[in-house]
Amino acid sequence: MEMMDNHSDVDPEATKEPLKRGVDINYGIDDSPPWYLSIFMALQHYLTMIGAIVSIPFILTPALCMEDEDPSRGIIISTMIFVTGLVTYIQATWGCRLPIVQGGTISFLVPTLAILNLPQWKCPSKDVIAALDPEAKTELWEVRMRELSGAIAVSALFQVFIGYTGLVGKLLKIITPLTIVPTVSLVGLTLFSHASETASKHWGIAVGTIFLMTLFSQAMTGVNVPTLKYRKGHGLKIGWFPLFKLFPVLLTIVIMW
């Protein structure tokens, strides 16, 4: 028998190798993880974003002249979570369908706190607030909430205007990522005092959470854990699962809680 020339007689389409995935990616944007993994991944995603969503009301409510034990704080937090889920569902179903959670943004916190620091919106002393009846306490924060809602509504109309007129494309030629990234970073740094105040209530939990999160997500991503796998027709087998790479947030929260 004659040997066939592998370079000339083989169908070139048959020799094409599948696209190689990056070593740091387990599931691509078009992949579907197993249903049982999807449940835990969804839970981890929820725990990741719920902190950012809940932190916004916790930062705003003191500036809205609300006491720590005010039941209205729970209403604001639950409203924030419900609206986030509703908007995310609408966006992922009928909107742009981006794989994101459409929630609140800390970018509005700095101008919001600036508005609430104006002389007419500064809170009275704690003794004065404590002496008010429930209706007066509610009116105290609702009038400030209405002021903020109006400011956000006007800014949203301006955003719609520059979007429909095409000014965004022209502005991005001048306002490059070199200016956007430092601005967003500075916005986050301005909120450090609120984060440190919350962490100071128990430095052990705060430092332990940071340490475990960094350890699992950065140093132990290459450590695989032996697990039992079942395949139809093959029975149980021992496989290696990238536990720390896929679930660093979930593991950290389970351990620290």
Tab-separated table of C-alpha atoms in Angstrom:
chain	number	residue	atom	x	y	z
A	1	MET	CA	0.000	0.000	0.000
A	2	GLU	CA	1.147	3.468	-0.807
A	3	MET	CA	1.442	5.984	1.929
A	4	MET	CA	-0.838	8.984	1.444
A	5	ASP	CA	0.574	12.438	1.627
A	6	ASN	CA	-0.990	13.933	4.699
A	7	HIS	CA	-0.409	17.475	3.485
A	8	SER	CA	-2.026	17.151	0.050
A	9	ASP	CA	-4.712	14.456	0.176
A	10	VAL	CA	-6.391	15.145	3.498
A	11	ASP	CA	-9.392	17.462	3.511
A	12	PRO	CA	-8.160	20.756	4.948
A	13	GLU	CA	-11.473	21.252	6.762
A	14	ALA	CA	-10.976	17.945	8.567
A	15	THR	CA	-7.575	18.986	9.903
A	16	LYS	CA	-8.720	22.222	11.417
A	17	GLU	CA	-8.328	22.189	15.154
A	18	PRO	CA	-11.089	23.631	17.326
A	19	LEU	CA	-10.474	27.052	18.720
A	20	LYS	CA	-8.412	26.793	21.853
A	21	ARG	CA	-9.882	28.410	24.902
A	22	GLY	CA	-7.801	30.473	27.236
A	23	VAL	CA	-6.328	28.584	30.166
A	24	ASP	CA	-8.155	30.828	32.640
A	25	ILE	CA	-11.650	30.262	31.210
A	26	ASN	CA	-13.752	27.258	32.152
A	27	TYR	CA	-16.974	28.317	30.442
A	28	GLY	CA	-17.226	30.669	27.493
A	29	ILE	CA	-20.023	33.111	26.787
A	30	ASP	CA	-21.858	30.549	24.623
A	31	ASP	CA	-21.330	27.564	26.938
A	32	SER	CA	-23.979	26.090	29.217
A	33	PRO	CA	-22.643	24.693	32.508
A	34	PRO	CA	-24.435	21.682	34.013
A	35	TRP	CA	-27.667	22.556	35.785
A	36	TYR	CA	-26.350	21.661	39.220
A	37	LEU	CA	-23.316	23.923	38.772
A	38	SER	CA	-25.523	26.686	37.399
A	39	ILE	CA	-27.482	26.761	40.671
A	40	PHE	CA	-24.359	27.379	42.753
A	41	MET	CA	-22.949	29.828	40.206
A	42	ALA	CA	-26.202	31.780	40.273
A	43	LEU	CA	-26.114	31.829	44.080
A	44	GLN	CA	-22.519	33.084	44.013
A	45	HIS	CA	-23.442	35.772	41.484
A	46	TYR	CA	-26.329	36.839	43.709
A	47	LEU	CA	-24.097	37.031	46.789
A	48	THR	CA	-21.527	39.020	44.803
A	49	MET	CA	-23.930	41.689	43.624
A	50	ILE	CA	-26.245	41.854	46.652
A	51	GLY	CA	-23.541	43.519	48.729
A	52	ALA	CA	-23.125	46.347	46.238
A	53	ILE	CA	-26.884	46.804	45.885
A	54	VAL	CA	-27.588	46.825	49.624
A	55	SER	CA	-24.603	49.063	50.389
A	56	ILE	CA	-26.161	51.972	48.477
A	57	PRO	CA	-29.199	52.298	50.812
A	58	PHE	CA	-26.956	51.807	53.848
A	59	ILE	CA	-24.805	54.742	52.720
A	60	LEU	CA	-27.745	56.954	51.740
A	61	THR	CA	-30.133	56.438	54.662
A	62	PRO	CA	-28.027	58.352	57.244
A	63	ALA	CA	-27.842	61.283	54.816
A	64	LEU	CA	-31.633	61.041	54.420
A	65	CYS	CA	-31.990	61.682	58.178
A	66	MET	CA	-33.125	58.132	58.923
A	67	GLU	CA	-32.336	56.440	62.222
A	68	ASP	CA	-30.656	53.034	62.283
A	69	GLU	CA	-33.771	51.375	63.721
A	70	ASP	CA	-36.173	53.089	61.317
A	71	PRO	CA	-38.368	50.422	59.613
A	72	SER	CA	-38.317	52.503	56.434
A	73	ARG	CA	-34.713	51.428	55.879
A	74	GLY	CA	-35.945	47.899	55.275
A	75	ILE	CA	-38.525	49.206	52.809
A	76	ILE	CA	-35.857	51.072	50.831
A	77	ILE	CA	-33.526	48.059	50.793
A	78	SER	CA	-36.267	45.639	49.735
A	79	THR	CA	-37.419	48.086	47.048
A	80	MET	CA	-33.858	48.314	45.751
A	81	ILE	CA	-33.545	44.525	45.529
A	82	PHE	CA	-36.974	44.073	43.906
A	83	VAL	CA	-36.453	46.785	41.279
A	84	THR	CA	-32.986	45.422	40.493
A	85	GLY	CA	-34.433	41.972	39.825
A	86	LEU	CA	-37.314	43.388	37.787
A	87	VAL	CA	-35.113	45.596	35.600
A	88	THR	CA	-32.578	42.790	35.137
A	89	TYR	CA	-35.341	40.425	33.996
A	90	ILE	CA	-36.717	42.987	31.522
A	91	GLN	CA	-33.248	43.786	30.190
A	92	ALA	CA	-32.265	40.122	29.835
A	93	THR	CA	-35.594	39.126	28.247
A	94	TRP	CA	-36.668	41.997	25.987
A	95	GLY	CA	-33.808	44.479	26.173
A	96	CYS	CA	-30.176	44.248	25.080
A	97	ARG	CA	-29.989	40.806	26.754
A	98	LEU	CA	-26.598	41.433	28.290
A	99	PRO	CA	-25.371	38.841	30.841
A	100	ILE	CA	-25.341	41.398	33.658
A	101	VAL	CA	-27.312	42.442	36.711
A	102	GLN	CA	-28.933	45.827	36.114
A	103	GLY	CA	-28.598	47.386	39.543
A	104	GLY	CA	-27.716	50.626	41.259
A	105	THR	CA	-24.460	52.426	40.649
A	106	ILE	CA	-22.123	54.125	43.084
A	107	SER	CA	-21.488	56.835	40.498
A	108	PHE	CA	-24.635	58.608	41.720
A	109	LEU	CA	-23.593	58.497	45.368
A	110	VAL	CA	-21.115	61.370	45.209
A	111	PRO	CA	-23.514	63.912	43.610
A	112	THR	CA	-26.310	62.569	45.828
A	113	LEU	CA	-24.318	63.168	48.993
A	114	ALA	CA	-23.302	66.575	47.637
A	115	ILE	CA	-26.980	67.531	47.234
A	116	LEU	CA	-27.855	66.285	50.704
A	117	ASN	CA	-24.986	68.322	52.184
A	118	LEU	CA	-26.555	71.571	50.991
A	119	PRO	CA	-27.722	73.816	53.867
A	120	GLN	CA	-31.422	73.294	53.150
A	121	TRP	CA	-31.095	69.495	53.201
A	122	LYS	CA	-28.797	68.984	56.168
A	123	CYS	CA	-30.258	66.774	58.866
A	124	PRO	CA	-31.279	68.167	62.249
A	125	SER	CA	-29.577	66.875	65.354
A	126	LYS	CA	-30.216	63.333	66.531
A	127	ASP	CA	-32.099	64.599	69.571
A	128	VAL	CA	-34.490	66.540	67.356
A	129	ILE	CA	-35.075	63.520	65.105
A	130	ALA	CA	-35.681	61.241	68.098
A	131	ALA	CA	-38.336	63.627	69.424
A	132	LEU	CA	-40.348	63.589	66.187
A	133	ASP	CA	-43.450	61.446	65.745
A	134	PRO	CA	-43.430	58.647	63.099
A	135	GLU	CA	-45.264	60.764	60.497
A	136	ALA	CA	-42.784	63.617	60.854
A	137	LYS	CA	-39.832	61.215	60.601
A	138	THR	CA	-41.273	59.767	57.406
A	139	GLU	CA	-41.796	63.207	55.891
A	140	LEU	CA	-38.239	64.138	56.869
A	141	TRP	CA	-36.653	61.540	54.588
A	142	GLU	CA	-39.379	61.464	51.923
A	143	VAL	CA	-38.927	65.131	51.009
A	144	ARG	CA	-35.215	64.479	50.493
A	145	MET	CA	-35.961	61.372	48.470
A	146	ARG	CA	-38.255	63.402	46.205
A	147	GLU	CA	-35.482	65.934	45.662
A	148	LEU	CA	-33.057	63.169	44.674
A	149	SER	CA	-35.608	61.471	42.419
A	150	GLY	CA	-36.185	64.721	40.547
A	151	ALA	CA	-32.456	65.272	40.082
A	152	ILE	CA	-32.002	61.730	38.734
A	153	ALA	CA	-34.996	62.137	36.393
A	154	VAL	CA	-33.560	65.344	34.906
A	155	SER	CA	-30.131	63.754	34.468
A	156	ALA	CA	-31.784	60.753	32.775
A	157	LEU	CA	-33.510	63.065	30.275
A	158	PHE	CA	-30.155	64.667	29.523
A	159	GLN	CA	-28.623	61.228	28.982
A	160	VAL	CA	-31.432	60.285	26.577
A	161	PHE	CA	-30.886	63.560	24.705
A	162	ILE	CA	-27.158	63.095	24.159
A	163	GLY	CA	-27.788	59.467	23.191
A	164	TYR	CA	-30.380	60.212	20.497
A	165	THR	CA	-28.465	63.180	19.093
A	166	GLY	CA	-25.246	61.184	18.736
A	167	LEU	CA	-23.265	63.459	21.014
A	168	VAL	CA	-21.905	60.451	22.903
A	169	GLY	CA	-19.767	59.374	19.952
A	170	LYS	CA	-18.378	62.881	19.543
A	171	LEU	CA	-17.722	63.310	23.239
A	172	LEU	CA	-15.905	59.969	23.468
A	173	LYS	CA	-13.343	61.304	21.000
A	174	ILE	CA	-12.449	63.913	23.598
A	175	ILE	CA	-13.273	62.060	26.824
A	176	THR	CA	-11.152	58.928	26.407
A	177	PRO	CA	-10.875	55.916	28.747
A	178	LEU	CA	-7.748	57.585	30.149
A	179	THR	CA	-10.028	60.122	31.822
A	180	ILE	CA	-13.018	57.859	32.506
A	181	VAL	CA	-11.110	55.175	34.438
A	182	PRO	CA	-9.401	57.559	36.915
A	183	THR	CA	-12.725	59.339	37.459
A	184	VAL	CA	-14.525	56.091	38.304
A	185	SER	CA	-11.615	55.077	40.555
A	186	LEU	CA	-11.778	58.375	42.430
A	187	VAL	CA	-15.523	57.931	42.915
A	188	GLY	CA	-14.850	54.583	44.567
A	189	LEU	CA	-12.069	56.010	46.739
A	190	THR	CA	-14.347	58.756	48.044
A	191	LEU	CA	-16.571	56.037	49.540
A	192	PHE	CA	-13.679	54.436	51.443
A	193	SER	CA	-14.686	56.156	54.673
A	194	HIS	CA	-18.090	54.432	54.613
A	195	ALA	CA	-16.474	51.038	53.926
A	196	SER	CA	-13.924	51.472	56.717
A	197	GLU	CA	-16.645	52.569	59.139
A	198	THR	CA	-18.629	49.404	58.435
A	199	ALA	CA	-15.533	47.179	58.579
A	200	SER	CA	-14.457	48.707	61.899
A	201	LYS	CA	-17.414	47.049	63.628
A	202	HIS	CA	-15.435	43.770	63.454
A	203	TRP	CA	-11.964	43.993	61.928
A	204	GLY	CA	-11.443	40.237	62.264
A	205	ILE	CA	-14.299	39.407	59.896
A	206	ALA	CA	-13.342	42.214	57.500
A	207	VAL	CA	-9.661	41.261	57.272
A	208	GLY	CA	-10.475	37.540	57.168
A	209	THR	CA	-12.895	38.052	54.287
A	210	ILE	CA	-10.329	40.039	52.302
A	211	PHE	CA	-7.633	37.445	53.009
A	212	LEU	CA	-9.723	34.416	52.025
A	213	MET	CA	-11.114	36.110	48.928
A	214	THR	CA	-7.607	37.009	47.752
A	215	LEU	CA	-6.271	33.554	48.612
A	216	PHE	CA	-9.009	31.619	46.800
A	217	SER	CA	-9.334	33.849	43.727
A	218	GLN	CA	-5.655	34.616	43.147
A	219	ALA	CA	-3.369	32.047	44.780
A	220	MET	CA	-5.417	28.824	44.708
A	221	THR	CA	-7.015	28.951	41.264
A	222	GLY	CA	-4.772	26.114	40.102
A	223	VAL	CA	-5.626	23.846	43.048
A	224	ASN	CA	-8.175	21.201	42.061
A	225	VAL	CA	-10.191	19.185	44.564
A	226	PRO	CA	-10.853	15.442	44.058
A	227	THR	CA	-14.547	14.730	43.599
A	228	LEU	CA	-16.693	11.747	42.643
A	229	LYS	CA	-18.267	11.914	39.192
A	230	TYR	CA	-20.957	9.655	37.817
A	231	ARG	CA	-21.305	8.915	34.130
A	232	LYS	CA	-23.936	6.685	32.639
A	233	GLY	CA	-22.365	3.406	31.616
A	234	HIS	CA	-19.114	4.150	33.424
A	235	GLY	CA	-20.202	4.366	37.058
A	236	LEU	CA	-18.427	6.446	39.668
A	237	LYS	CA	-15.029	7.895	38.938
A	238	ILE	CA	-12.718	10.281	40.714
A	239	GLY	CA	-12.307	13.602	38.942
A	240	TRP	CA	-10.615	16.890	39.723
A	241	PHE	CA	-12.784	19.952	40.178
A	242	PRO	CA	-11.532	23.605	40.161
A	243	LEU	CA	-13.449	24.516	43.310
A	244	PHE	CA	-11.424	27.579	44.314
A	245	LYS	CA	-11.397	28.930	40.769
A	246	LEU	CA	-15.159	28.702	40.227
A	247	PHE	CA	-16.489	29.499	43.708
A	248	PRO	CA	-14.108	31.858	45.567
A	249	VAL	CA	-16.901	34.202	46.685
A	250	LEU	CA	-19.237	31.429	47.816
A	251	LEU	CA	-16.498	29.677	49.797
A	252	THR	CA	-15.407	32.908	51.472
A	253	ILE	CA	-18.935	33.806	52.558
A	254	VAL	CA	-19.679	30.282	53.826
A	255	ILE	CA	-16.478	30.216	55.899
A	256	MET	CA	-16.733	33.736	57.333
A	257	TRP	CA	-20.457	33.538	58.073
